[in-house]
Short mmCIF file of C-alpha atoms and ligand atoms in Angstrom, two decimals:
data_model
loop_
_atom_site.label_atom_id
_atom_site.label_comp_id
_atom_site.label_asym_id
_atom_site.label_seq_id
_atom_site.Cartn_x
_atom_site.Cartn_y
_atom_site.Cartn_z
CA MET I 1 -48.90 6.58 29.01
CA PRO I 2 -47.68 9.62 30.94
CA LYS I 3 -47.43 12.97 29.22
CA SER I 4 -43.87 13.94 28.55
CA SER I 5 -42.23 17.21 27.75
CA PRO I 6 -40.42 16.75 24.41
CA THR I 7 -43.61 16.38 22.42
CA SER I 8 -45.72 18.52 20.21
CA LYS I 9 -49.35 18.26 19.23
CA THR I 10 -48.90 19.22 15.61
CA PRO I 11 -48.27 15.93 13.85
CA GLU I 12 -49.24 17.53 10.50
CA LYS I 13 -45.82 19.23 10.38
CA SER I 14 -44.00 16.08 11.43
CA THR I 15 -40.81 14.83 9.88
CA LEU I 16 -41.26 11.37 11.40
CA PRO I 17 -42.07 8.48 9.08
CA ALA I 18 -45.63 7.15 9.31
CA VAL I 19 -46.98 3.65 9.84
CA THR I 20 -50.63 2.97 9.01
CA LEU I 21 -52.50 0.29 10.92
CA SER I 22 -55.30 -2.00 9.80
CA SER I 23 -58.57 -1.47 11.62
CA ARG I 24 -57.73 -4.51 13.83
CA GLY I 25 -54.37 -2.94 14.75
CA ALA I 26 -56.05 0.39 15.58
CA ALA I 27 -58.66 -1.42 17.71
CA ARG I 28 -55.87 -3.18 19.61
CA LEU I 29 -54.24 0.15 20.49
CA LYS I 30 -57.60 1.52 21.61
CA SER I 31 -57.89 -1.40 24.05
CA GLY I 32 -54.79 0.00 25.79
CA HIS I 33 -52.17 -2.52 24.71
CA PRO I 34 -49.02 -0.81 23.35
CA TRP I 35 -48.08 -3.52 20.81
CA VAL I 36 -49.17 -3.95 17.23
CA TYR I 37 -48.20 -7.05 15.31
CA ARG I 38 -46.76 -6.94 11.80
CA SER I 39 -49.89 -8.61 10.42
CA ASP I 40 -51.94 -5.60 11.62
CA ILE I 41 -49.89 -3.01 9.72
CA SER I 42 -51.21 -1.94 6.35
CA ALA I 43 -48.39 0.43 5.31
CA ALA I 44 -44.86 1.11 6.55
CA ASP I 45 -43.21 2.14 3.29
CA GLY I 46 -39.55 3.05 3.59
CA VAL I 47 -39.60 3.09 7.41
CA PRO I 48 -36.05 2.37 8.59
CA PRO I 49 -35.30 -0.26 11.30
CA GLY I 50 -35.70 1.11 14.82
CA ALA I 51 -37.33 4.36 13.67
CA THR I 52 -39.53 6.54 15.83
CA VAL I 53 -42.80 6.63 13.89
CA ARG I 54 -46.15 8.35 13.75
CA VAL I 55 -48.93 5.79 14.02
CA LEU I 56 -52.04 6.38 11.92
CA ASP I 57 -55.40 4.62 11.81
CA PRO I 58 -56.79 3.42 8.44
CA ARG I 59 -58.32 6.91 7.85
CA GLY I 60 -55.01 8.67 8.55
CA LYS I 61 -55.90 9.85 12.06
CA PHE I 62 -52.85 10.27 14.34
CA LEU I 63 -52.88 7.72 17.21
CA GLY I 64 -49.51 8.42 18.81
CA THR I 65 -45.78 7.79 18.52
CA ALA I 66 -44.20 4.35 18.47
CA LEU I 67 -40.87 2.59 18.18
CA TYR I 68 -40.71 0.49 15.03
CA SER I 69 -38.98 -2.84 14.49
CA SER I 70 -38.40 -4.02 10.92
CA SER I 71 -37.95 -7.65 11.95
CA SER I 72 -39.84 -8.49 15.16
CA GLN I 73 -43.39 -9.84 14.97
CA ILE I 74 -44.16 -6.95 17.32
CA ALA I 75 -43.66 -4.23 14.72
CA ILE I 76 -44.94 -1.31 16.81
CA ARG I 77 -44.45 -0.49 20.48
CA MET I 78 -46.26 2.70 21.45
CA ILE I 79 -44.16 5.18 23.39
CA ALA I 80 -46.37 8.29 23.68
CA ARG I 81 -49.85 9.53 22.88
CA GLU I 82 -48.30 12.70 21.48
CA GLU I 83 -45.69 13.27 18.81
CA VAL I 84 -42.14 12.73 20.11
CA THR I 85 -39.56 15.10 18.71
CA ASP I 86 -36.57 14.17 20.89
CA LEU I 87 -36.49 10.46 21.71
CA PRO I 88 -33.22 10.47 23.76
CA GLN I 89 -34.66 13.24 25.96
CA LEU I 90 -37.91 11.34 26.42
CA ILE I 91 -35.99 8.17 27.37
CA SER I 92 -33.93 10.13 29.86
CA ASP I 93 -37.10 11.64 31.44
CA ARG I 94 -38.75 8.23 31.62
CA ILE I 95 -35.71 6.68 33.33
CA ARG I 96 -35.86 9.42 35.96
CA ALA I 97 -39.58 8.74 36.39
CA ALA I 98 -38.90 5.00 36.83
CA LEU I 99 -36.35 5.78 39.57
CA ALA I 100 -38.80 8.13 41.29
CA TYR I 101 -41.60 5.51 41.11
CA ARG I 102 -39.45 3.05 43.05
CA LYS I 103 -38.22 5.47 45.72
CA PRO I 104 -41.13 4.89 48.12
CA LEU I 105 -41.57 1.22 47.16
CA VAL I 106 -38.13 -0.34 47.37
CA ALA I 107 -36.43 -0.52 50.74
CA HIS I 108 -34.21 -2.96 52.62
CA THR I 109 -32.09 -3.91 49.65
CA ASP I 110 -29.33 -2.71 47.39
CA ALA I 111 -30.54 -4.84 44.46
CA CYS I 112 -33.67 -4.19 42.43
CA ARG I 113 -35.05 -3.69 38.94
CA LEU I 114 -34.92 0.00 38.04
CA VAL I 115 -36.53 -0.11 34.60
CA PHE I 116 -38.94 -2.82 33.47
CA SER I 117 -39.61 -2.20 29.79
CA GLU I 118 -43.33 -1.62 28.98
CA ALA I 119 -44.19 -1.39 32.69
CA ASP I 120 -42.03 1.77 32.84
CA PHE I 121 -43.08 3.08 29.40
CA LEU I 122 -39.62 2.18 28.11
CA ALA I 123 -40.42 -0.71 25.77
CA GLY I 124 -37.29 -2.75 25.08
CA LEU I 125 -35.17 -1.59 28.01
CA ILE I 126 -34.45 -3.37 31.30
CA VAL I 127 -32.09 -1.96 33.92
CA ASP I 128 -31.22 -3.81 37.12
CA ARG I 129 -29.22 -2.49 40.02
CA TYR I 130 -26.85 -4.77 41.90
CA ASN I 131 -25.35 -2.59 44.60
CA ASP I 132 -22.90 -0.35 42.70
CA VAL I 133 -23.16 -2.25 39.41
CA LEU I 134 -25.93 -1.64 36.85
CA SER I 135 -26.92 -4.18 34.27
CA LEU I 136 -28.72 -3.21 31.03
CA GLN I 137 -30.69 -5.36 28.64
CA ILE I 138 -31.45 -3.72 25.32
CA LEU I 139 -34.12 -5.70 23.53
CA THR I 140 -35.18 -3.72 20.46
CA GLN I 141 -33.75 -1.91 17.42
CA ALA I 142 -34.91 1.47 18.72
CA MET I 143 -33.26 1.09 22.15
CA ASP I 144 -30.04 -0.08 20.49
CA ALA I 145 -29.55 3.14 18.48
CA GLU I 146 -26.43 5.04 19.58
CA PRO I 147 -28.13 8.31 20.66
CA VAL I 148 -30.56 6.31 22.79
CA ARG I 149 -27.82 4.16 24.33
CA GLY I 150 -25.93 7.38 25.08
CA ALA I 151 -28.95 8.95 26.81
CA ILE I 152 -29.53 5.80 28.89
CA ILE I 153 -25.94 5.63 30.11
CA GLU I 154 -25.62 9.37 30.77
CA THR I 155 -28.84 9.44 32.77
CA LEU I 156 -27.88 6.41 34.86
CA ILE I 157 -24.45 7.87 35.62
CA ALA I 158 -25.89 11.26 36.57
CA GLU I 159 -28.63 9.82 38.79
CA LEU I 160 -26.90 6.83 40.40
CA HIS I 161 -23.09 7.24 40.17
CA PRO I 162 -22.46 3.51 39.63
CA ALA I 163 -19.02 1.85 39.66
CA GLY I 164 -19.87 -0.11 36.51
CA ILE I 165 -22.58 -0.31 33.83
CA LEU I 166 -22.82 -3.52 31.86
CA ASP I 167 -24.57 -4.52 28.69
CA ARG I 168 -25.98 -8.05 29.08
CA VAL I 169 -26.51 -9.32 25.58
CA ASP I 170 -28.98 -12.04 24.64
CA PRO I 171 -27.66 -13.20 21.23
CA ARG I 172 -31.05 -14.74 20.36
CA ILE I 173 -32.78 -11.38 20.77
CA ARG I 174 -30.18 -9.50 18.72
CA ASP I 175 -30.64 -12.09 16.03
CA LEU I 176 -34.44 -11.73 16.09
CA GLU I 177 -34.11 -7.95 15.91
CA GLN I 178 -31.53 -8.29 13.09
CA LEU I 179 -29.01 -6.32 15.12
CA PRO I 180 -25.27 -6.96 14.64
CA PRO I 181 -23.82 -9.39 17.21
CA ARG I 182 -22.26 -7.89 20.36
CA ASP I 183 -20.70 -9.42 23.44
CA SER I 184 -21.82 -8.71 26.98
CA ALA I 185 -19.34 -6.12 28.21
CA LEU I 186 -18.68 -3.17 30.49
CA LEU I 187 -20.07 0.02 28.94
CA TRP I 188 -18.88 2.34 31.65
CA GLY I 189 -16.69 2.19 34.79
CA ASN I 190 -14.52 -0.72 35.79
CA LYS I 191 -16.61 -2.97 38.05
CA SER I 192 -18.63 -5.97 36.87
CA SER I 193 -19.00 -8.06 40.01
CA THR I 194 -20.11 -7.15 43.49
CA VAL I 195 -21.90 -8.41 46.61
CA ILE I 196 -25.58 -7.56 47.10
CA THR I 197 -27.74 -7.70 50.20
CA MET I 198 -31.37 -8.58 49.74
CA ASN I 199 -33.85 -8.06 52.59
CA THR I 200 -31.60 -6.28 55.03
CA HIS I 201 -34.55 -6.04 57.45
CA LEU I 202 -34.46 -9.77 58.21
CA GLU I 203 -32.55 -10.82 61.34
CA SER I 204 -29.46 -11.22 59.22
CA GLY I 205 -29.54 -9.75 55.73
CA VAL I 206 -28.70 -12.36 53.14
CA ARG I 207 -25.77 -11.57 50.87
CA PHE I 208 -25.17 -12.87 47.36
CA HIS I 209 -22.24 -12.83 45.00
CA TYR I 210 -23.16 -11.14 41.75
CA ASP I 211 -21.21 -11.28 38.52
CA ALA I 212 -22.80 -9.34 35.67
CA LEU I 213 -20.92 -11.27 33.03
CA GLU I 214 -22.21 -14.64 34.22
CA GLY I 215 -25.48 -16.20 35.33
CA GLN I 216 -28.99 -16.42 33.94
CA LYS I 217 -31.29 -13.48 33.28
CA THR I 218 -29.45 -10.54 34.79
CA GLY I 219 -27.75 -12.71 37.37
CA ALA I 220 -30.27 -12.95 40.21
CA PHE I 221 -33.98 -13.45 40.39
CA LEU I 222 -34.80 -10.03 41.79
CA ASP I 223 -38.52 -10.58 41.18
CA GLN I 224 -38.53 -13.13 44.03
CA ARG I 225 -36.89 -10.78 46.55
CA GLU I 226 -40.02 -9.98 48.58
CA ASN I 227 -41.12 -13.63 48.34
CA TYR I 228 -37.85 -14.74 49.98
CA ALA I 229 -38.69 -12.58 52.98
CA ALA I 230 -42.31 -13.81 53.08
CA ALA I 231 -41.15 -17.45 52.82
CA ALA I 232 -38.81 -16.92 55.77
CA ARG I 233 -41.83 -16.00 57.93
CA TYR I 234 -43.44 -19.44 57.50
CA ALA I 235 -40.51 -21.82 56.97
CA HIS I 236 -39.55 -24.33 59.65
CA GLY I 237 -38.08 -27.79 60.22
CA ASP I 238 -36.53 -29.70 57.34
CA ALA I 239 -36.62 -27.60 54.16
CA LEU I 240 -36.12 -28.47 50.50
CA ASP I 241 -35.53 -25.70 47.92
CA VAL I 242 -36.16 -27.20 44.48
CA PHE I 243 -34.78 -25.26 41.47
CA CYS I 244 -32.61 -23.31 43.89
CA TYR I 245 -30.22 -21.56 41.41
CA HIS I 246 -27.89 -19.41 43.58
CA GLY I 247 -29.86 -20.30 46.71
CA GLY I 248 -32.23 -17.32 46.97
CA PHE I 249 -34.90 -19.17 48.94
CA ALA I 250 -32.58 -21.65 50.70
CA LEU I 251 -30.34 -18.92 52.12
CA HIS I 252 -33.34 -16.99 53.44
CA LEU I 253 -34.88 -20.13 54.98
CA ALA I 254 -31.70 -21.34 56.67
CA PRO I 255 -31.93 -19.25 59.89
CA ARG I 256 -35.52 -20.54 60.45
CA CYS I 257 -35.02 -24.20 59.61
CA SER I 258 -33.17 -27.11 61.20
CA ALA I 259 -31.80 -28.35 57.86
CA VAL I 260 -31.94 -26.98 54.32
CA THR I 261 -31.25 -28.77 51.05
CA GLY I 262 -31.14 -27.01 47.67
CA VAL I 263 -31.56 -28.83 44.34
CA ASP I 264 -30.66 -27.62 40.85
CA SER I 265 -29.51 -29.25 37.63
CA SER I 266 -26.94 -26.53 36.91
CA ARG I 267 -23.49 -27.09 38.38
CA PRO I 268 -22.31 -23.49 37.76
CA ALA I 269 -25.41 -22.22 39.61
CA LEU I 270 -24.66 -24.52 42.56
CA GLU I 271 -21.04 -23.37 42.65
CA VAL I 272 -22.26 -19.79 43.21
CA ALA I 273 -24.81 -21.11 45.76
CA ASP I 274 -21.95 -22.73 47.64
CA LYS I 275 -19.96 -19.48 47.67
CA ASN I 276 -23.09 -17.72 48.96
CA THR I 277 -23.40 -20.25 51.79
CA ALA I 278 -19.88 -19.42 52.93
CA LEU I 279 -20.50 -15.67 52.54
CA ASN I 280 -23.47 -15.95 54.92
CA GLN I 281 -21.91 -18.56 57.23
CA ARG I 282 -24.77 -20.97 56.74
CA GLU I 283 -24.89 -24.73 56.33
CA ILE I 284 -26.86 -25.88 53.33
CA GLU I 285 -26.60 -29.09 51.35
CA TRP I 286 -26.59 -28.54 47.57
CA ILE I 287 -27.57 -31.39 45.28
CA GLU I 288 -27.03 -31.42 41.53
CA ALA I 289 -29.97 -33.36 40.08
CA ASN I 290 -32.92 -33.30 37.76
CA ALA I 291 -35.70 -32.11 40.06
CA PHE I 292 -38.33 -34.41 38.53
CA ASP I 293 -36.18 -37.51 39.11
CA LEU I 294 -35.12 -36.45 42.58
CA LEU I 295 -38.66 -35.68 43.76
CA ARG I 296 -39.91 -38.98 42.34
CA ASP I 297 -37.15 -40.93 44.14
CA TYR I 298 -37.49 -39.02 47.42
CA ALA I 299 -41.28 -39.35 47.45
CA ALA I 300 -41.01 -43.10 46.70
CA ALA I 301 -38.42 -43.49 49.48
CA GLY I 302 -40.86 -41.90 51.98
CA LYS I 303 -38.71 -38.80 52.69
CA LYS I 304 -40.52 -36.09 54.68
CA TYR I 305 -40.11 -32.32 54.85
CA ASP I 306 -41.70 -29.43 56.73
CA THR I 307 -41.05 -26.79 54.05
CA VAL I 308 -40.77 -27.26 50.28
CA VAL I 309 -40.10 -24.52 47.72
CA LEU I 310 -40.78 -25.15 44.02
CA ASP I 311 -39.52 -22.42 41.69
CA PRO I 312 -39.08 -24.03 38.27
CA PRO I 313 -38.13 -22.25 35.04
CA ALA I 314 -41.00 -21.12 32.78
CA PHE I 315 -42.51 -24.35 31.45
CA ALA I 316 -44.82 -22.59 28.99
CA LYS I 317 -42.73 -20.41 26.69
CA THR I 318 -45.69 -20.13 24.30
CA ARG I 319 -49.41 -20.71 24.59
CA ARG I 320 -49.01 -23.99 22.72
CA ASP I 321 -46.97 -25.40 25.65
CA LEU I 322 -49.76 -24.71 28.16
CA HIS I 323 -51.08 -28.25 28.51
CA LYS I 324 -47.62 -29.78 28.94
CA ALA I 325 -46.65 -27.01 31.36
CA LEU I 326 -49.68 -27.63 33.56
CA SER I 327 -48.92 -31.34 33.76
CA GLY I 328 -45.31 -30.46 34.76
CA TYR I 329 -46.55 -28.18 37.57
CA LYS I 330 -49.05 -30.83 38.66
CA GLU I 331 -46.37 -33.53 38.92
CA LEU I 332 -43.96 -31.34 40.91
CA ASN I 333 -46.63 -30.14 43.32
CA LEU I 334 -48.07 -33.62 43.80
CA ARG I 335 -44.68 -35.08 44.73
CA ALA I 336 -43.84 -32.17 47.02
CA LEU I 337 -47.20 -32.43 48.79
CA LYS I 338 -46.72 -36.16 49.38
CA MET I 339 -43.51 -35.37 51.24
CA LEU I 340 -44.88 -32.56 53.40
CA ARG I 341 -45.69 -33.35 57.02
CA PRO I 342 -48.89 -32.01 58.62
CA GLY I 343 -48.29 -28.37 59.49
CA GLY I 344 -45.87 -28.15 56.57
CA ILE I 345 -45.44 -25.23 54.20
CA LEU I 346 -45.55 -25.40 50.41
CA ILE I 347 -44.13 -22.41 48.53
CA THR I 348 -44.88 -22.98 44.88
CA CYS I 349 -44.15 -20.64 41.97
CA SER I 350 -44.77 -20.28 38.26
CA CYS I 351 -43.05 -17.65 36.15
CA SER I 352 -44.82 -18.66 32.91
CA PHE I 353 -46.88 -15.75 31.64
CA HIS I 354 -49.03 -18.19 29.62
CA VAL I 355 -50.08 -20.00 32.81
CA SER I 356 -52.71 -17.76 34.39
CA ALA I 357 -53.05 -17.35 38.16
CA ALA I 358 -56.38 -19.23 37.93
CA ASP I 359 -54.82 -22.14 35.96
CA PHE I 360 -51.97 -22.35 38.45
CA LEU I 361 -54.27 -22.36 41.47
CA GLN I 362 -56.42 -25.03 39.83
CA THR I 363 -53.33 -27.17 39.18
CA VAL I 364 -52.11 -26.93 42.77
CA ALA I 365 -55.65 -27.69 44.00
CA SER I 366 -55.81 -30.76 41.81
CA ALA I 367 -52.38 -31.93 43.07
CA ALA I 368 -53.60 -31.49 46.67
CA LEU I 369 -56.69 -33.61 45.93
CA ASP I 370 -54.57 -36.40 44.46
CA ALA I 371 -52.13 -36.22 47.38
CA HIS I 372 -55.05 -36.38 49.87
CA LYS I 373 -53.85 -33.16 51.54
CA SER I 374 -55.85 -30.13 52.68
CA LEU I 375 -54.17 -26.85 51.88
CA ARG I 376 -54.90 -23.40 53.23
CA ILE I 377 -53.50 -20.45 51.34
CA LEU I 378 -51.38 -18.22 53.52
CA GLU I 379 -50.46 -15.78 50.75
CA SER I 380 -50.96 -15.48 47.04
CA ARG I 381 -48.11 -13.32 45.79
CA GLY I 382 -46.48 -12.04 42.62
CA ALA I 383 -43.27 -10.30 41.65
CA ALA I 384 -41.64 -7.70 43.91
CA GLN I 385 -42.92 -4.14 43.53
CA ASP I 386 -39.93 -3.04 41.48
CA HIS I 387 -41.44 -5.21 38.69
CA PRO I 388 -44.66 -3.19 38.25
CA ILE I 389 -47.74 -4.64 36.60
CA LEU I 390 -49.19 -2.26 34.02
CA LEU I 391 -52.94 -2.66 33.63
CA ASN I 392 -53.91 -3.51 30.04
CA VAL I 393 -50.49 -5.10 29.47
CA PRO I 394 -50.98 -8.62 30.84
CA GLU I 395 -47.42 -9.62 29.86
CA THR I 396 -46.12 -7.47 32.75
CA SER I 397 -47.81 -9.88 35.21
CA TYR I 398 -46.14 -13.28 34.99
CA LEU I 399 -44.94 -14.49 38.40
CA LYS I 400 -47.22 -16.43 40.71
CA CYS I 401 -46.04 -17.48 44.19
CA LEU I 402 -48.47 -19.37 46.43
CA MET I 403 -47.62 -20.00 50.04
CA SER I 404 -49.81 -22.67 51.65
CA HIS I 405 -50.16 -24.52 54.92
CA VAL I 406 -50.64 -28.27 54.71
CA SER I 407 -53.22 -28.91 57.41
CA HIS I 408 -53.41 -32.72 57.28
N1 SAH Q 1 -35.37 -20.17 42.89
C1 SAH Q 1 -34.31 -19.51 42.16
C2 SAH Q 1 -34.61 -19.30 40.70
C3 SAH Q 1 -34.89 -20.56 39.94
S1 SAH Q 1 -34.71 -20.38 38.22
C4 SAH Q 1 -34.03 -18.15 42.82
O1 SAH Q 1 -34.85 -17.69 43.61
O2 SAH Q 1 -33.00 -17.56 42.52
C5 SAH Q 1 -34.90 -22.00 37.68
C6 SAH Q 1 -33.73 -22.93 37.99
O3 SAH Q 1 -34.13 -24.23 37.59
C7 SAH Q 1 -32.43 -22.65 37.25
O4 SAH Q 1 -31.40 -22.48 38.19
C8 SAH Q 1 -32.17 -23.92 36.42
O5 SAH Q 1 -30.80 -24.29 36.41
C9 SAH Q 1 -32.97 -24.94 37.16
N2 SAH Q 1 -33.48 -26.09 36.40
C10 SAH Q 1 -34.04 -26.10 35.18
N3 SAH Q 1 -34.49 -27.34 34.87
C11 SAH Q 1 -34.22 -28.12 35.94
C12 SAH Q 1 -34.45 -29.50 36.25
N4 SAH Q 1 -35.08 -30.33 35.39
N5 SAH Q 1 -34.06 -29.97 37.46
C13 SAH Q 1 -33.43 -29.15 38.34
N6 SAH Q 1 -33.19 -27.85 38.10
C14 SAH Q 1 -33.57 -27.34 36.91
#
C-alpha cells in the first residue's frame, strides 16, 4: 500500500478502536492480501460498524489501519500500513492518485473506470466515468459514512467538473452490510444520462447511450473496452455476438464484417442495443433468445459464421459452482467452434474470478478437440488497463478474453 500523508507512526497514543487478529488472520495479512475474515478475528470488542481500526497481531503488535465491517464475512479491509488519523483526507488523496495512475494509460475514450476498489487502495469504492457523468458504487459501511461520502464527492467535483454524479445502489450489498436502504439517485449536478464514445481511434468511434439509473453493473462493460478494439482487428465475414448486452462487441465489429447478429436474453438490453445501432448508423440484427438454445439450434441447422464472440455472465459466482461453470463454458465454445468456418475467429470470454485463466484455456482446448478444430491463439487478454490488477489480490484479476484463429 502506498504511504500517505495523514498518518502517524505512534499508534500507542491512538484513539482508534483496536481489532486483534488470530495468528491465521495475521499470517494472511503478511502474505499481502488486505482482507481478514470474521473467523480470523479474536477480539473486536465495542468496535462500531464501519469504524477505522488499528489492527493488532495476537501479541498486540500494530499491523496497520483497516476499515471494519460489523456484518460482512470480510470483517477487515486494510487501508494503510501506518495509523490513519484523517480518513476523508486519505480517501481524497487516494482518489487523486487513482486519477493520476490512469492519465498515461487511458486514451481514446471518454468512458473508463476511475477507481477500482482494492486495486486503487480504496476498498469498497468504485467510480466510473461516462463522459460528463460519474457513477459511484459504495460497497462497505466505512465508505458509506457521511464524511467519507462528502470527501469522495468533493474530490470528484474539484478534479473532474462533472455534470452529474450518481449513486448506483445494489440493494443486496446494502443488505449484507446492514446499511439502511437507499435508492440509486443523483448526488450532485443534474445529468444522469449521456452519450459515450469508446475507442475513438478506430476508423469511426463507436458511440453508446448511457443511462446511469438503468442497466447492469454501472451501465456498460468498460472492462471490455480494449477488447472491443482488439476484436475489430480480426473480425470478418458473418459475425455472431452472443451475450451482446448493449452491443459492445457487435457495434465494433460491424464496420469490418459483412453481417452482424447480436443475441441476448434481455429485452431491455436489446432495446438500448437497437438505439445504439441507430446512433452509429449501422445495420445489426438483434435476437432475443437464450444463448444455449439458440447455439444448439443454429449448430444443428448447419449455420456457419466467420467470427463468433462469447461473453457470458459470470457462471461461477462461488468456488462451489466451478464444475458447472466449466461445463457451461465448454458447451458454448463447442457449439460456436462447430459453426466457425476455416479461417474464422473465436473471441471467447469469462468474467468468473473462480475460473482461472488455466482452467478457461483448458476448457476451450477441450471444446476444440471435441469440435475437431485446430485453434491458434492470437491474443490472450484481460480487462482494460483502467481495471488494474493488484499483485497479491487475485480477486482484482477476473476477466479472461481469448482471441483465436480457427485454422481448419
Ligand atoms: N458482451 C457484453 C456484456 C455481456 S454481459 C458487452 O460487451 O457489453 C452478459 C449478458 O448476458 C447480459 O446482457 C445478459 O442479459 C445476458 N444473458 C445472461 N444469460 C443469458 C442467456 N442464457 N442467454 C442469452 N443472454 C444471456
